[in-house]
Amino acid sequence: MELTVLGCSGSYGAPAGGACSAYLVRAGDATIWMDCGNGSFANLQQHVDPADLSAVVITHAHPDHCVDLYGLHVMYRYGIKQHGLPVYAAAGVEKLLKVLVGGSFGDAFAWQTVHDGESIKVDDAALRFSRTDHPPPTVAVEITHADKRLVYTADTGAEWSVGEFGPGADLVLSEATYMHDDIRTKLHISARQAGELAREAQARRLMITHLWPTIDPLASVEEASEAFGQEVSLAAPHLSTHV
Ligand SMILES: [Zn+2]
Ligand SMILES: [Zn+2]
């Protein structure tokens, strides 16, 4: 399995190429666009022909995780005339995005709402979803392929943990919006909390993402690494890692 970061800026776009949350996951034959934050569709096209996507997964209806699906819709519907791409999205996403397209996506996508505890297959990759601690219905995502497990927290407060998927994930991709001494809302966790929750869940590796754009990323890495008990990595646009 391979994870490529397409965007990782927390909540709004950072200067200098700071697209918001989006990831490309290749798992066997499956090619999954996971979250579609603003600015990420342009980055996606540097890594894959959008015609070759197997599915899209959208964790929640905040624009920094979903609005760039608009661009894919335009390409599919009016450009390459492709249809029926599965879009697995949390409750509320389809309704929100339909406003952008005047009420209909045509037949570009096959929408399916996903809920807490649900499992789906995309080719030979197995996906599970877990409702996080974040106000619009939000689902974290576990992707399993060839005995490797990737867990993505989506956005969450501290009342949900990656441990909900069971211990020992090979890679946890965790939001870490704030520094611990400046937690501005309970909608998100700090770098320290990301490290603690991943350690408690016995994650093998931790990558932090969704940092608030004005935070010093090296300070976040240091705080998360101390809490996790080993060096964590930092998401950056176009960074790829094997799981
Ligand atoms: Zn967000
Ligand atoms: Zn959010």
GROMACS .gro file of C-alpha atoms and ligand atoms in nm:
model
  245
    1MET     CA    1   0.000   0.000   0.000
    2GLU     CA    2   0.121   0.350  -0.076
    3LEU     CA    3   0.002   0.680   0.072
    4THR     CA    4   0.066   1.009  -0.110
    5VAL     CA    5  -0.020   1.340   0.054
    6LEU     CA    6  -0.204   1.575  -0.184
    7GLY     CA    7  -0.287   1.839   0.075
    8CYS     CA    8  -0.248   1.867   0.451
    9SER     CA    9  -0.307   2.227   0.557
   10GLY     CA   10  -0.538   2.245   0.860
   11SER     CA   11  -0.874   2.411   0.805
   12TYR     CA   12  -0.761   2.670   0.547
   13GLY     CA   13  -0.502   2.680   0.273
   14ALA     CA   14  -0.150   2.775   0.378
   15PRO     CA   15   0.069   2.999   0.162
   16ALA     CA   16   0.306   2.837  -0.087
   17GLY     CA   17   0.112   2.542  -0.221
   18GLY     CA   18  -0.077   2.463   0.099
   19ALA     CA   19  -0.369   2.260  -0.029
   20CYS     CA   20  -0.614   2.128   0.231
   21SER     CA   21  -0.668   1.767   0.339
   22ALA     CA   22  -0.642   1.510   0.062
   23TYR     CA   23  -0.459   1.182   0.013
   24LEU     CA   24  -0.407   0.929  -0.262
   25VAL     CA   25  -0.401   0.566  -0.148
   26ARG     CA   26  -0.291   0.290  -0.381
   27ALA     CA   27  -0.371  -0.052  -0.237
   28GLY     CA   28  -0.324  -0.336  -0.483
   29ASP     CA   29  -0.546  -0.251  -0.780
   30ALA     CA   30  -0.739   0.013  -0.586
   31THR     CA   31  -0.665   0.384  -0.636
   32ILE     CA   32  -0.853   0.589  -0.380
   33TRP     CA   33  -0.878   0.967  -0.347
   34MET     CA   34  -0.936   1.011   0.027
   35ASP     CA   35  -1.068   1.357   0.113
   36CYS     CA   36  -1.081   1.631  -0.148
   37GLY     CA   37  -0.976   1.951   0.028
   38ASN     CA   38  -0.948   2.282  -0.154
   39GLY     CA   39  -0.647   2.292  -0.386
   40SER     CA   40  -0.598   1.916  -0.394
   41PHE     CA   41  -0.744   1.824  -0.734
   42ALA     CA   42  -0.456   2.000  -0.911
   43ASN     CA   43  -0.207   1.804  -0.697
   44LEU     CA   44  -0.395   1.477  -0.756
   45GLN     CA   45  -0.337   1.507  -1.129
   46GLN     CA   46   0.039   1.509  -1.076
   47HIS     CA   47   0.016   1.155  -0.940
   48VAL     CA   48  -0.270   0.981  -1.119
   49ASP     CA   49  -0.494   1.019  -1.423
   50PRO     CA   50  -0.833   1.094  -1.261
   51ALA     CA   51  -0.991   0.854  -1.513
   52ASP     CA   52  -0.810   0.573  -1.331
   53LEU     CA   53  -0.957   0.636  -0.984
   54SER     CA   54  -1.134   0.338  -0.825
   55ALA     CA   55  -1.326   0.538  -0.565
   56VAL     CA   56  -1.344   0.859  -0.366
   57VAL     CA   57  -1.380   0.863   0.014
   58ILE     CA   58  -1.491   1.182   0.193
   59THR     CA   59  -1.474   1.194   0.571
   60HIS     CA   60  -1.702   1.491   0.636
   61ALA     CA   61  -1.875   1.797   0.500
   62HIS     CA   62  -1.624   2.062   0.602
   63PRO     CA   63  -1.509   2.236   0.282
   64ASP     CA   64  -1.140   2.178   0.360
   65HIS     CA   65  -1.210   1.804   0.313
   66CYS     CA   66  -1.457   1.792   0.026
   67VAL     CA   67  -1.492   2.089  -0.211
   68ASP     CA   68  -1.245   1.979  -0.479
   69LEU     CA   69  -1.477   1.696  -0.577
   70TYR     CA   70  -1.638   1.973  -0.780
   71GLY     CA   71  -1.345   1.974  -1.023
   72LEU     CA   72  -1.352   1.598  -1.072
   73HIS     CA   73  -1.724   1.622  -1.147
   74VAL     CA   74  -1.663   1.881  -1.419
   75MET     CA   75  -1.389   1.669  -1.576
   76TYR     CA   76  -1.599   1.352  -1.567
   77ARG     CA   77  -1.927   1.507  -1.679
   78TYR     CA   78  -1.820   1.757  -1.944
   79GLY     CA   79  -1.463   1.652  -2.024
   80ILE     CA   80  -1.391   1.281  -2.044
   81LYS     CA   81  -1.758   1.172  -2.013
   82GLN     CA   82  -1.692   0.909  -1.749
   83HIS     CA   83  -1.962   0.805  -1.504
   84GLY     CA   84  -2.048   0.599  -1.201
   85LEU     CA   85  -1.734   0.652  -0.989
   86PRO     CA   86  -1.815   0.530  -0.636
   87VAL     CA   87  -1.808   0.813  -0.380
   88TYR     CA   88  -1.823   0.690  -0.021
   89ALA     CA   89  -1.904   0.991   0.195
   90ALA     CA   90  -2.016   1.073   0.546
   91ALA     CA   91  -2.372   1.191   0.596
   92GLY     CA   92  -2.431   1.545   0.473
   93VAL     CA   93  -2.152   1.561   0.214
   94GLU     CA   94  -2.366   1.487  -0.092
   95LYS     CA   95  -2.628   1.739   0.016
   96LEU     CA   96  -2.367   2.011   0.075
   97LEU     CA   97  -2.182   1.959  -0.252
   98LYS     CA   98  -2.501   1.940  -0.460
   99VAL     CA   99  -2.546   2.311  -0.390
  100LEU     CA  100  -2.225   2.374  -0.587
  101VAL     CA  101  -2.357   2.198  -0.897
  102GLY     CA  102  -2.708   2.339  -0.906
  103GLY     CA  103  -2.864   2.027  -0.756
  104SER     CA  104  -2.724   1.742  -0.966
  105PHE     CA  105  -2.393   1.575  -1.041
  106GLY     CA  106  -2.551   1.404  -1.340
  107ASP     CA  107  -2.429   1.044  -1.353
  108ALA     CA  108  -2.064   1.125  -1.272
  109PHE     CA  109  -2.075   0.957  -0.933
  110ALA     CA  110  -2.241   0.666  -0.754
  111TRP     CA  111  -2.294   0.811  -0.407
  112GLN     CA  112  -2.303   0.594  -0.098
  113THR     CA  113  -2.334   0.735   0.252
  114VAL     CA  114  -2.109   0.559   0.505
  115HIS     CA  115  -2.170   0.536   0.878
  116ASP     CA  116  -1.999   0.434   1.200
  117GLY     CA  117  -1.893   0.068   1.196
  118GLU     CA  118  -1.959   0.017   0.827
  119SER     CA  119  -1.724  -0.186   0.603
  120ILE     CA  120  -1.682  -0.171   0.227
  121LYS     CA  121  -1.448  -0.316  -0.035
  122VAL     CA  122  -1.270  -0.123  -0.309
  123ASP     CA  123  -1.118  -0.390  -0.531
  124ASP     CA  124  -0.914  -0.598  -0.285
  125ALA     CA  125  -0.877  -0.321  -0.026
  126ALA     CA  126  -1.102  -0.340   0.280
  127LEU     CA  127  -1.226  -0.014   0.431
  128ARG     CA  128  -1.387   0.044   0.770
  129PHE     CA  129  -1.531   0.362   0.913
  130SER     CA  130  -1.558   0.495   1.268
  131ARG     CA  131  -1.749   0.806   1.377
  132THR     CA  132  -1.509   1.059   1.531
  133ASP     CA  133  -1.552   1.343   1.781
  134HIS     CA  134  -1.614   1.624   1.531
  135PRO     CA  135  -1.941   1.808   1.476
  136PRO     CA  136  -2.062   1.733   1.126
  137PRO     CA  137  -2.096   1.354   1.096
  138THR     CA  138  -1.729   1.259   1.048
  139VAL     CA  139  -1.579   0.917   0.982
  140ALA     CA  140  -1.222   0.805   1.035
  141VAL     CA  141  -1.103   0.552   0.777
  142GLU     CA  142  -0.912   0.226   0.811
  143ILE     CA  143  -0.774   0.075   0.489
  144THR     CA  144  -0.644  -0.282   0.501
  145HIS     CA  145  -0.456  -0.449   0.220
  146ALA     CA  146  -0.217  -0.747   0.223
  147ASP     CA  147  -0.212  -0.754   0.605
  148LYS     CA  148  -0.113  -0.387   0.628
  149ARG     CA  149  -0.337  -0.132   0.798
  150LEU     CA  150  -0.353   0.242   0.743
  151VAL     CA  151  -0.571   0.446   0.979
  152TYR     CA  152  -0.665   0.806   0.899
  153THR     CA  153  -0.826   1.000   1.183
  154ALA     CA  154  -0.996   1.259   0.961
  155ASP     CA  155  -1.081   1.550   1.194
  156THR     CA  156  -1.150   1.468   1.556
  157GLY     CA  157  -1.155   1.598   1.911
  158ALA     CA  158  -1.000   1.406   2.200
  159GLU     CA  159  -1.308   1.194   2.274
  160TRP     CA  160  -1.233   0.955   1.986
  161SER     CA  161  -0.920   0.744   1.940
  162VAL     CA  162  -0.750   0.553   1.661
  163GLY     CA  163  -0.775   0.260   1.904
  164GLU     CA  164  -1.139   0.225   1.793
  165PHE     CA  165  -1.003   0.024   1.499
  166GLY     CA  166  -0.804  -0.203   1.729
  167PRO     CA  167  -0.436  -0.189   1.822
  168GLY     CA  168  -0.127  -0.207   1.608
  169ALA     CA  169  -0.199  -0.011   1.288
  170ASP     CA  170   0.104  -0.002   1.059
  171LEU     CA  171   0.061   0.370   0.995
  172VAL     CA  172  -0.163   0.619   1.170
  173LEU     CA  173  -0.222   0.941   0.978
  174SER     CA  174  -0.348   1.169   1.252
  175GLU     CA  175  -0.474   1.518   1.261
  176ALA     CA  176  -0.270   1.739   1.496
  177THR     CA  177  -0.425   2.078   1.447
  178TYR     CA  178  -0.292   2.257   1.754
  179MET     CA  179   0.000   2.278   1.993
  180HIS     CA  180  -0.105   2.147   2.333
  181ASP     CA  181  -0.067   2.481   2.514
  182ASP     CA  182  -0.297   2.650   2.261
  183ILE     CA  183  -0.596   2.424   2.195
  184ARG     CA  184  -0.839   2.674   2.050
  185THR     CA  185  -1.145   2.451   2.012
  186LYS     CA  186  -1.244   2.101   2.117
  187LEU     CA  187  -1.311   2.017   1.751
  188HIS     CA  188  -0.948   1.913   1.702
  189ILE     CA  189  -0.657   1.760   1.890
  190SER     CA  190  -0.305   1.877   1.961
  191ALA     CA  191   0.019   1.723   1.844
  192ARG     CA  192   0.068   1.584   2.195
  193GLN     CA  193  -0.277   1.423   2.194
  194ALA     CA  194  -0.211   1.275   1.850
  195GLY     CA  195   0.106   1.117   1.986
  196GLU     CA  196  -0.059   0.991   2.304
  197LEU     CA  197  -0.360   0.839   2.128
  198ALA     CA  198  -0.142   0.665   1.868
  199ARG     CA  199   0.089   0.530   2.139
  200GLU     CA  200  -0.206   0.396   2.342
  201ALA     CA  201  -0.329   0.227   2.024
  202GLN     CA  202   0.017   0.071   1.973
  203ALA     CA  203   0.057   0.225   1.629
  204ARG     CA  204   0.379   0.126   1.457
  205ARG     CA  205   0.425   0.462   1.285
  206LEU     CA  206   0.261   0.800   1.314
  207MET     CA  207   0.237   1.079   1.057
  208ILE     CA  208   0.083   1.407   1.170
  209THR     CA  209  -0.126   1.626   0.940
  210HIS     CA  210  -0.389   1.905   0.937
  211LEU     CA  211  -0.161   2.144   1.129
  212TRP     CA  212  -0.301   2.493   1.173
  213PRO     CA  213  -0.123   2.694   0.902
  214THR     CA  214   0.054   2.937   1.136
  215ILE     CA  215   0.201   2.669   1.364
  216ASP     CA  216   0.572   2.585   1.353
  217PRO     CA  217   0.562   2.232   1.208
  218LEU     CA  218   0.892   2.132   1.366
  219ALA     CA  219   0.755   2.218   1.710
  220SER     CA  220   0.451   1.999   1.637
  221VAL     CA  221   0.672   1.710   1.528
  222GLU     CA  222   0.877   1.745   1.846
  223GLU     CA  223   0.567   1.754   2.068
  224ALA     CA  224   0.405   1.457   1.893
  225SER     CA  225   0.729   1.254   1.890
  226GLU     CA  226   0.778   1.300   2.263
  227ALA     CA  227   0.423   1.182   2.334
  228PHE     CA  228   0.441   0.894   2.086
  229GLY     CA  229   0.777   0.771   2.215
  230GLN     CA  230   0.945   0.766   1.875
  231GLU     CA  231   1.001   1.002   1.584
  232VAL     CA  232   0.683   1.091   1.396
  233SER     CA  233   0.674   1.208   1.036
  234LEU     CA  234   0.512   1.523   0.903
  235ALA     CA  235   0.268   1.523   0.611
  236ALA     CA  236   0.373   1.746   0.320
  237PRO     CA  237   0.224   1.785  -0.027
  238HIS     CA  238   0.353   1.518  -0.269
  239LEU     CA  239   0.517   1.314   0.006
  240SER     CA  240   0.470   0.940  -0.051
  241THR     CA  241   0.528   0.657   0.193
  242HIS     CA  242   0.485   0.281   0.178
  243VAL     CA  243   0.264   0.116   0.438
  244ZN      ZN  244  -1.038   1.998   0.859
  245ZN      ZN  245  -1.355   1.935   0.998
   0.00000   0.00000   0.00000
